[in-house]
PDB file of C-alpha atoms in Angstrom:
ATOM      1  CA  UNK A   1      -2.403  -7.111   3.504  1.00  0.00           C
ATOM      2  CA  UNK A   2      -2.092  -5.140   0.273  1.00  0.00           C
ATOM      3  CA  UNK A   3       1.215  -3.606  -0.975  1.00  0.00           C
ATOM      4  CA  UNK A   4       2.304  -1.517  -3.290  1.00  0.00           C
ATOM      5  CA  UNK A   5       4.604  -2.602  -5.854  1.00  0.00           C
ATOM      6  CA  UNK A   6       7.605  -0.557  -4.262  1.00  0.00           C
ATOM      7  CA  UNK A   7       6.560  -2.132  -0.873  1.00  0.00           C
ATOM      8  CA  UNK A   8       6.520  -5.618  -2.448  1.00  0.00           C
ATOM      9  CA  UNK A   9      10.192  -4.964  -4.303  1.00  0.00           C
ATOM     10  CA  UNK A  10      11.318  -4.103  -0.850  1.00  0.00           C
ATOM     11  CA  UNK A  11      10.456  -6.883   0.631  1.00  0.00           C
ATOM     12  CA  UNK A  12      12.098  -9.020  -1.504  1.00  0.00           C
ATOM     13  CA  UNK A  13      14.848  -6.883  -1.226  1.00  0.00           C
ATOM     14  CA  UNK A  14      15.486  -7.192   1.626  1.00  0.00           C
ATOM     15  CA  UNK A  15      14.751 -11.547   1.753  1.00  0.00           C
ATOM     16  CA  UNK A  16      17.395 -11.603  -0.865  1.00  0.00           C
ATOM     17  CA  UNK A  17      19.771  -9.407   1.836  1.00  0.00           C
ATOM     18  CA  UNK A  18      19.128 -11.794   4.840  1.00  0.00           C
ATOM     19  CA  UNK A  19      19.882 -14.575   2.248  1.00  0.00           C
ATOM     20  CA  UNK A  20      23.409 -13.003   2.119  1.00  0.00           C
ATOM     21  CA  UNK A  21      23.516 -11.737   5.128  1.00  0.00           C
ATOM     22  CA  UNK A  22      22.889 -16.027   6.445  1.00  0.00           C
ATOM     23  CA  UNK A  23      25.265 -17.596   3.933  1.00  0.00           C
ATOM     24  CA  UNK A  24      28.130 -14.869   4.954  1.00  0.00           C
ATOM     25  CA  UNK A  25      27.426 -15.798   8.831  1.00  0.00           C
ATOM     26  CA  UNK A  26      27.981 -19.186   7.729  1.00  0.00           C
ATOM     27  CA  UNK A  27      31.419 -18.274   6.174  1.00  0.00           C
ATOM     28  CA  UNK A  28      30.208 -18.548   2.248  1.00  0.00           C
ATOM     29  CA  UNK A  29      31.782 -16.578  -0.352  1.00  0.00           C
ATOM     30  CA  UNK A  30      28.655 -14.676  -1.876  1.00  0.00           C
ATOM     31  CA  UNK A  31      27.394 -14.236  -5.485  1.00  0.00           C
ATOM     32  CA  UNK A  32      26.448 -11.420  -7.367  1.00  0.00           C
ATOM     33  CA  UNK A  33      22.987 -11.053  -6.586  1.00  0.00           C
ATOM     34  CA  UNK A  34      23.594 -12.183  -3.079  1.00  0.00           C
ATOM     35  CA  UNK A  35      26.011  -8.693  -2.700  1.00  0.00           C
ATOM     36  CA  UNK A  36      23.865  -6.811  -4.636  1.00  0.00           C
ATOM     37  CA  UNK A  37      21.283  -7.266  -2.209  1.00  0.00           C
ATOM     38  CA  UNK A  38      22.937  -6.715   0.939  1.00  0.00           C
ATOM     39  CA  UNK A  39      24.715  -3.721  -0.353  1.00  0.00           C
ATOM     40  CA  UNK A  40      21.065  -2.628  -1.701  1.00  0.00           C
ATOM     41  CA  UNK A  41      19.496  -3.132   1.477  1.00  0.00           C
ATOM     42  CA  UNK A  42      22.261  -1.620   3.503  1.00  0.00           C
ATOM     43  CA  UNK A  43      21.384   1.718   1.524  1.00  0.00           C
ATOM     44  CA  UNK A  44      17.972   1.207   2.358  1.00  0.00           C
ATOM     45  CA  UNK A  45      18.256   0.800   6.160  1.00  0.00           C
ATOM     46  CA  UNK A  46      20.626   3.783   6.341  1.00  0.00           C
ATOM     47  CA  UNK A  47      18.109   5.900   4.927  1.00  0.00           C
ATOM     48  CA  UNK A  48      15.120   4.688   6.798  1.00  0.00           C
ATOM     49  CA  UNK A  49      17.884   5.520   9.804  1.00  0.00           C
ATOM     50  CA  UNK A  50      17.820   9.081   8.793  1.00  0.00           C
ATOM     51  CA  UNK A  51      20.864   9.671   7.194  1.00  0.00           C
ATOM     52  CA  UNK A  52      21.655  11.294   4.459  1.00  0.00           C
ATOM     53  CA  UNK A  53      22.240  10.360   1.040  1.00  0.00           C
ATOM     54  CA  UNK A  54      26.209  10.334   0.776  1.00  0.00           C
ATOM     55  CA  UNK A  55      26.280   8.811   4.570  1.00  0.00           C
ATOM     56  CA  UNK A  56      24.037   5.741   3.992  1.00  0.00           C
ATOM     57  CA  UNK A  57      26.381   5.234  -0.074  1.00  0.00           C
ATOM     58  CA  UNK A  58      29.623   5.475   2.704  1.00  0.00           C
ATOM     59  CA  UNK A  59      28.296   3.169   4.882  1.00  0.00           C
ATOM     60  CA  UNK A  60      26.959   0.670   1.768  1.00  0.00           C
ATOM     61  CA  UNK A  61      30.960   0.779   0.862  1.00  0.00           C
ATOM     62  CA  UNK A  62      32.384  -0.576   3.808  1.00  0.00           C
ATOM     63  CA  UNK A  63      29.844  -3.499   4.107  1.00  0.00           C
ATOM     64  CA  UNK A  64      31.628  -6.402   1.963  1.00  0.00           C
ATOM     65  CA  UNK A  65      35.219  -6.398   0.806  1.00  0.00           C
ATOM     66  CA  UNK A  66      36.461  -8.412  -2.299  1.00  0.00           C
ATOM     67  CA  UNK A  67      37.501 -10.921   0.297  1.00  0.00           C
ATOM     68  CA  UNK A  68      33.787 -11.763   1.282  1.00  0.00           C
ATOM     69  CA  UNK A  69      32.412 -12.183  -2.370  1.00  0.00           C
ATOM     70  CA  UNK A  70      33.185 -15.140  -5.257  1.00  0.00           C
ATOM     71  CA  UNK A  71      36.316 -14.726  -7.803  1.00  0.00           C
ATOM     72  CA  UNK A  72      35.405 -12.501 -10.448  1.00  0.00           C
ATOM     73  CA  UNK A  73      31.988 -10.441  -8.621  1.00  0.00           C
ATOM     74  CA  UNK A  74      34.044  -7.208  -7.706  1.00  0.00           C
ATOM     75  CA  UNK A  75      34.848  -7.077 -11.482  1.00  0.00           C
ATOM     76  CA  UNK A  76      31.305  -7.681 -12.366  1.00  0.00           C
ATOM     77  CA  UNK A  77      29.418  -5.363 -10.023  1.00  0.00           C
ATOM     78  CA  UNK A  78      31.306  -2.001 -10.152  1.00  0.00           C
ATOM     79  CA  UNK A  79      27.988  -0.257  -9.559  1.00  0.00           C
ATOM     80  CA  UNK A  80      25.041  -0.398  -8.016  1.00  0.00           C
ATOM     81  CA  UNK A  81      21.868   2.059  -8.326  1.00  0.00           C
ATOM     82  CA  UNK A  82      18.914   1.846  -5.418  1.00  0.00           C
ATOM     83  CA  UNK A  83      16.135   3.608  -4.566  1.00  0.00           C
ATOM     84  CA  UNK A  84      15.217   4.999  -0.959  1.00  0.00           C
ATOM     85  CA  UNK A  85      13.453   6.674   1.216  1.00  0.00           C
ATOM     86  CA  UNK A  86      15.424   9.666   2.664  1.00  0.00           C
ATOM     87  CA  UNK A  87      13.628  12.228   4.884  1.00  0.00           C
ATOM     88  CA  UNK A  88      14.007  14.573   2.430  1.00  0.00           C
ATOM     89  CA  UNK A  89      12.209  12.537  -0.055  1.00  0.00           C
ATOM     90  CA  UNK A  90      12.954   9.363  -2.174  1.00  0.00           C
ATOM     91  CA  UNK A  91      16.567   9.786  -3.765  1.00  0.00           C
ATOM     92  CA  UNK A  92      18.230   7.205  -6.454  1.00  0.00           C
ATOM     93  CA  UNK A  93      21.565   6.235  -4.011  1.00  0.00           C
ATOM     94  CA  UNK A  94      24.437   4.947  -6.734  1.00  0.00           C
ATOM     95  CA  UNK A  95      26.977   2.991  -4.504  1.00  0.00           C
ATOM     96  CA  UNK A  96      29.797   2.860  -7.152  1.00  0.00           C
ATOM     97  CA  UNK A  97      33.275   0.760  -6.402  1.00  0.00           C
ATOM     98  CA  UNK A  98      30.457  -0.842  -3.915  1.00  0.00           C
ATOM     99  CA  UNK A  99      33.876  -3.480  -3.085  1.00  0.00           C
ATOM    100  CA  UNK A 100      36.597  -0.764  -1.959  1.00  0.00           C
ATOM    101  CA  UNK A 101      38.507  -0.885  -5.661  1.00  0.00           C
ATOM    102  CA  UNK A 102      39.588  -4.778  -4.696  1.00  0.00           C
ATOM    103  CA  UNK A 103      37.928  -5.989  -7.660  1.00  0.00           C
ATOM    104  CA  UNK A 104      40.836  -8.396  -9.861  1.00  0.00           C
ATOM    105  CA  UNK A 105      40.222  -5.592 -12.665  1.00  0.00           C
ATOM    106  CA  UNK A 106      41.679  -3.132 -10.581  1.00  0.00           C
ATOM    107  CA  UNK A 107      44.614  -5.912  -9.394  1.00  0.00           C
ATOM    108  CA  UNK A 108      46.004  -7.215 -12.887  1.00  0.00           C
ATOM    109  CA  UNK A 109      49.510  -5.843 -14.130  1.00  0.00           C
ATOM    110  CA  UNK A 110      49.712  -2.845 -15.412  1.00  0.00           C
ATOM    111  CA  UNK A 111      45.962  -1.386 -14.632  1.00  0.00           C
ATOM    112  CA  UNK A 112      46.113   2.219 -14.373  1.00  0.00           C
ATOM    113  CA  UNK A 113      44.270   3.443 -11.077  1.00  0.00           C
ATOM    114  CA  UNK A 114      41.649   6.091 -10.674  1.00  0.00           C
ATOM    115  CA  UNK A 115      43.703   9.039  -7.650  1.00  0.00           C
ATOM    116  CA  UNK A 116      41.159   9.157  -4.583  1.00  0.00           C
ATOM    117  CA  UNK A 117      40.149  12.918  -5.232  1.00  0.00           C
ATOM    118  CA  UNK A 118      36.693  13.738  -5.815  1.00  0.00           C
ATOM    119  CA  UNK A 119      35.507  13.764  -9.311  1.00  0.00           C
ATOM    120  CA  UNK A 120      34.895  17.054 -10.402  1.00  0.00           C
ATOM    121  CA  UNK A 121      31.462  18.249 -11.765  1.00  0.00           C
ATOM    122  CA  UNK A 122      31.463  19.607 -15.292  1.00  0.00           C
ATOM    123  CA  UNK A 123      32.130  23.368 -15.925  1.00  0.00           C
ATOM    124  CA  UNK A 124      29.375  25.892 -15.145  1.00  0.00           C
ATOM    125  CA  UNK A 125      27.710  27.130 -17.980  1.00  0.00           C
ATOM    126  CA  UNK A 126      25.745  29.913 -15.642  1.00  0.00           C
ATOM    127  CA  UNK A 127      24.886  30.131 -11.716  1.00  0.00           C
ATOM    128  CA  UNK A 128      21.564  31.073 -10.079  1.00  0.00           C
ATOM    129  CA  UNK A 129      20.972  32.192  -6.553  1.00  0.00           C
ATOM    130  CA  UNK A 130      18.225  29.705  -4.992  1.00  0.00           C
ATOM    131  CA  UNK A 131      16.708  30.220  -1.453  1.00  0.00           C
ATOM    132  CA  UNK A 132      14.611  27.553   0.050  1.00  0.00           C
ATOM    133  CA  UNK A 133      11.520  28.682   1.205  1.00  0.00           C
ATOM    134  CA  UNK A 134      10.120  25.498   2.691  1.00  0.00           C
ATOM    135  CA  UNK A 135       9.885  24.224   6.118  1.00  0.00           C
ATOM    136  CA  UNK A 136      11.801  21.250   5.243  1.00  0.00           C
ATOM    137  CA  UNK A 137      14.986  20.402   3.286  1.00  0.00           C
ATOM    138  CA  UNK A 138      14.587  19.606   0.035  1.00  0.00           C
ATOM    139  CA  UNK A 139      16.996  17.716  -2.437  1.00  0.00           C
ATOM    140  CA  UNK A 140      17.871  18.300  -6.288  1.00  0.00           C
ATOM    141  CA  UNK A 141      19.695  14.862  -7.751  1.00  0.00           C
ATOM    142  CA  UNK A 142      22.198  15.683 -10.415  1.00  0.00           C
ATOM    143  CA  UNK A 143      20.514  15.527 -13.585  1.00  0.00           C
ATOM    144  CA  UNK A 144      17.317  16.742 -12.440  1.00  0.00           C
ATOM    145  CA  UNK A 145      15.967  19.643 -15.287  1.00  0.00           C
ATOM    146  CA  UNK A 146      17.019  22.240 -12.277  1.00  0.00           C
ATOM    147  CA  UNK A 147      13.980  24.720 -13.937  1.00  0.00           C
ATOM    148  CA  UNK A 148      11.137  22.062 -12.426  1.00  0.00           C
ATOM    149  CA  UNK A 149      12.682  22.060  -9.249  1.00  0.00           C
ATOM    150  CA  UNK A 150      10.457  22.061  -6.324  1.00  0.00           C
ATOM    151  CA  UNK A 151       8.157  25.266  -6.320  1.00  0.00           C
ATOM    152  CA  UNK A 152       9.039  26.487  -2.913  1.00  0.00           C
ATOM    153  CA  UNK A 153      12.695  26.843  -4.483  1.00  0.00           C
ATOM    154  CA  UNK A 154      13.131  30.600  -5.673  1.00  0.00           C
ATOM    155  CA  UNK A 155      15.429  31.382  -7.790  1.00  0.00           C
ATOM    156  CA  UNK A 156      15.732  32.394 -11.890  1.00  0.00           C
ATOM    157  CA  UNK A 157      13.710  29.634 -13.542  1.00  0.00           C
ATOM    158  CA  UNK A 158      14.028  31.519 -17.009  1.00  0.00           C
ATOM    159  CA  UNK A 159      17.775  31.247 -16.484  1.00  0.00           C
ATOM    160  CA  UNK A 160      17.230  27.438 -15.519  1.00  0.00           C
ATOM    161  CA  UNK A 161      15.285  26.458 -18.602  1.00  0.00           C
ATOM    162  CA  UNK A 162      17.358  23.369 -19.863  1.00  0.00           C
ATOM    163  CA  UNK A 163      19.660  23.025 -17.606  1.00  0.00           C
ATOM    164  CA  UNK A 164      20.826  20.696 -14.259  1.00  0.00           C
ATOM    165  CA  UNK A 165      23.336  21.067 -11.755  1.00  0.00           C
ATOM    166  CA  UNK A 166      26.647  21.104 -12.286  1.00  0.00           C
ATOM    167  CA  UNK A 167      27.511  17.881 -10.432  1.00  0.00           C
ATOM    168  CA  UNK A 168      28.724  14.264 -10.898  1.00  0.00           C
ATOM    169  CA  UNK A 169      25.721  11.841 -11.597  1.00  0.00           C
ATOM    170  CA  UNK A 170      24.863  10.208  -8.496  1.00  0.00           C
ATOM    171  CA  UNK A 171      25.462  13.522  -6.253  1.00  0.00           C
ATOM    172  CA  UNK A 172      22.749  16.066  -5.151  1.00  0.00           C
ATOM    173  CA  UNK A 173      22.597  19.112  -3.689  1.00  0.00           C
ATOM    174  CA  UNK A 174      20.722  19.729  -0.544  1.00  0.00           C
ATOM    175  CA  UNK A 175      18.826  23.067   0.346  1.00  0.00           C
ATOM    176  CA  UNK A 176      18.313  23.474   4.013  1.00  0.00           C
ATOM    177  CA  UNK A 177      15.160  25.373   5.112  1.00  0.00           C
ATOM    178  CA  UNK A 178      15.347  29.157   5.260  1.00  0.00           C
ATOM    179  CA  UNK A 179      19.101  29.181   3.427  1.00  0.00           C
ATOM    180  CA  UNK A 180      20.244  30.648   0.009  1.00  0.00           C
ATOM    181  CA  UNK A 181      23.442  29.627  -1.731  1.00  0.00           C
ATOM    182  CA  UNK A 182      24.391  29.429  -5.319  1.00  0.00           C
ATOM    183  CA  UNK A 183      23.949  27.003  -7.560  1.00  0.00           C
ATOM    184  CA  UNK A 184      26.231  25.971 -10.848  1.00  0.00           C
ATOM    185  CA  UNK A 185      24.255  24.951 -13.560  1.00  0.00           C
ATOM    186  CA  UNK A 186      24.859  23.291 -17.279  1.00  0.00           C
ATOM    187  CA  UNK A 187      22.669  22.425 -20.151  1.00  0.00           C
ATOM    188  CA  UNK A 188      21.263  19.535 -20.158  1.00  0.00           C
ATOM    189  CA  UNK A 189      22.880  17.177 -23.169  1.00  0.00           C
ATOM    190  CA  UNK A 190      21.943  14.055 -25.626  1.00  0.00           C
ATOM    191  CA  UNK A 191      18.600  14.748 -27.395  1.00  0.00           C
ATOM    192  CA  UNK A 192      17.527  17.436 -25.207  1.00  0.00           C
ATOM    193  CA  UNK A 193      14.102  15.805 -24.143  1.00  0.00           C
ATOM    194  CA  UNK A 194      12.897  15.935 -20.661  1.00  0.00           C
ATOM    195  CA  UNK A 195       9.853  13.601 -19.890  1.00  0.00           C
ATOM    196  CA  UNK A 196       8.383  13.563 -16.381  1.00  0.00           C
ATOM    197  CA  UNK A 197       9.877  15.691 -13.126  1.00  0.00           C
ATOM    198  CA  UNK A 198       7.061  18.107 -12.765  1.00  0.00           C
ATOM    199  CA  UNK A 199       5.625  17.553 -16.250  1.00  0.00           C
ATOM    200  CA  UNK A 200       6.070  21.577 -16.756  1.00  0.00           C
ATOM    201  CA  UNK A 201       7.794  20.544 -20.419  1.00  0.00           C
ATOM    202  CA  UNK A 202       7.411  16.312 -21.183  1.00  0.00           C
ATOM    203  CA  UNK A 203       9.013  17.066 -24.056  1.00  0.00           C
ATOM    204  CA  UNK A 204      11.740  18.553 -26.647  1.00  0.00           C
ATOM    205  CA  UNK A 205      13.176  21.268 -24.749  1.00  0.00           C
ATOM    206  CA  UNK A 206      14.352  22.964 -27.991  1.00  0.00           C
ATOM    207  CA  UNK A 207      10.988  22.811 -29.278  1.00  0.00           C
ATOM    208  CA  UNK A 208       9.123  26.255 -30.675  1.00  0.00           C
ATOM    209  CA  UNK A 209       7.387  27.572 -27.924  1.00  0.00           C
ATOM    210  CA  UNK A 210       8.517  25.048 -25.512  1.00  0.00           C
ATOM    211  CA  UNK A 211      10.164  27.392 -23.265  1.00  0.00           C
ATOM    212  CA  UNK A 212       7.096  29.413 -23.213  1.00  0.00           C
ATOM    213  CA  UNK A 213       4.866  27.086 -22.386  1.00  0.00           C
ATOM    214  CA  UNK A 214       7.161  25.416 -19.441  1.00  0.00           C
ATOM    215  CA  UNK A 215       7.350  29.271 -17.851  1.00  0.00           C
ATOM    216  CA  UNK A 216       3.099  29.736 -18.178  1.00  0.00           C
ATOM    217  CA  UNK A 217       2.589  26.472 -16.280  1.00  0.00           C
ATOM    218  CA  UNK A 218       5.114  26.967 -13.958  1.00  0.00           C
ATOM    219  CA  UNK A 219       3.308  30.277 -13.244  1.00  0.00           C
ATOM    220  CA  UNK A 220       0.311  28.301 -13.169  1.00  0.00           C
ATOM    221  CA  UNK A 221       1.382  26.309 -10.812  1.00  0.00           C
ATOM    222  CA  UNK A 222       2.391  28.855  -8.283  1.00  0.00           C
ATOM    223  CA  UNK A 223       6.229  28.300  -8.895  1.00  0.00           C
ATOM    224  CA  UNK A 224       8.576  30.999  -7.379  1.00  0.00           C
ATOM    225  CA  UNK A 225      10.863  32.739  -9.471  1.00  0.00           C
ATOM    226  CA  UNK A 226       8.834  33.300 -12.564  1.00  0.00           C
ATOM    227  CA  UNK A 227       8.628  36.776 -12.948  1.00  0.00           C
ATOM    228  CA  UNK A 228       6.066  39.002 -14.844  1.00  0.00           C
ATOM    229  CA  UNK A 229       8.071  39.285 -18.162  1.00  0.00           C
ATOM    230  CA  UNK A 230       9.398  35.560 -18.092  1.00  0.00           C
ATOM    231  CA  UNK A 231       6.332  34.122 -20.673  1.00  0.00           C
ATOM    232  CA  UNK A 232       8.439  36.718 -23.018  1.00  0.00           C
ATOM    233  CA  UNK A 233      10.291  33.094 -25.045  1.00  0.00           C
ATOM    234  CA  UNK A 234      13.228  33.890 -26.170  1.00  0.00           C
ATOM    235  CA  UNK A 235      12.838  32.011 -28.447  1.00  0.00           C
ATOM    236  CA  UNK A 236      11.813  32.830 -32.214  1.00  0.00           C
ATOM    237  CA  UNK A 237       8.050  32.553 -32.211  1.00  0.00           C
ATOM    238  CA  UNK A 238       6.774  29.761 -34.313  1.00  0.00           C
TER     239      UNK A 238
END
């Protein structure tokens, strides 16, 4: 039987978890990559379950407590990132405080403690109207260039040029099929270089022309949203 290289990571994914999963049953305290892999795995199987991204990262939360893991591991692992398969797609699921805030970080005297409200996204820098066109839901992860979005998303990609939503990393927003709502967006920060997504800029952003060119592919391409007089760069010519 041949497998791919995600099947094969998979796999050993989830060996590792059933490695936990038997030394737990037996009343063993587990290690770190012992609870990385059964909190890993736990995203995985939620997904493959069909739910969604946020409900398989809740259910990952509540799988070990600082109680079932070695001295010193909740302080260790504060984090973990996975990839699965959603219905809507593959999404990055980060599980963070994976141990319920037990950790002996969060314990020693005079730690100051994060409040439980939601972190807040940064501040909008502009917001555009997107309607899903598709048959299915589709899924925009939080630092995704929001401008190479999937094409059967319509909404102002001029106005998205260099920019991703206005969430916490981790999050994403979903578009159900046949809905509109609007979006919040910001720049994108650091360096400014996008490689990969779509490959409509796999590059500079800032770059002379860049914007241009990004706009005549996506046009290309059959992207909605690019109107006639979008290939107009903004831009100083270079």
């Amino acid at each position: 039987m041949r497998l791919t290289p995600t099947e094969r990571d998979r796999l050993l994914l989830f060996g590792a978890a059933e490695l936990a999963r038997a030394r737990r049953a037996r009343g063993r305290l587990l290690n770190v990559p012992e609870a990385t892999a059964l909190i890993a795995d736990t995203v995985c199987e939620a997904a493959r379950d069909g739910a969604r991204l946020a409900e398989a990262v809740a259910v990952a939360r509540m799988v070990l407590g600082p109680g079932d893991v070695l001295p010193g591991v909740p302080d260790v692992v504060t984090e973990i990132h996975v990839e699965a398969v959603f219905d809507d797609g593959s999404r990055l699921a980060v599980v963070s405080d994976p141990f319920g805030g037990g950790g002996l970080g969060a314990r020693a005297p005079g730690a100051v403690l994060p409040g439980a409200e939601a972190i807040p996204g940064p501040e909008a820098a502009c917001v555009v109207t997107v309607r899903n066109t598709a048959p299915v839901p589709v899924s925009v992860t939080s630092h995704f260039h929001f401008f190479e979005a999937n094409p059967r998303l319509d909404f102002d990609r001029a106005a998205a040029y260099g920019m991703r939503p206005a969430e916490p990393a981790g999050s994403s927003t979903r578009f159900a099929p046949g809905t509109s709502c609007e979006v919040p967006l910001v720049p994108i920060g650091g360096d400014r270089v996008v490689i990969g997504f779509a490959g409509l800029v796999d590059g500079p952003l800032d770059a002379p022309g860049a914007r241009r060119e990004a706009l005549r592919r996506a046009a290309a391409c059959g992207y909605l949203g690019v109107g006639p007089d979008d290939d107009q760069d903004l831009e100083a010519a270079p």
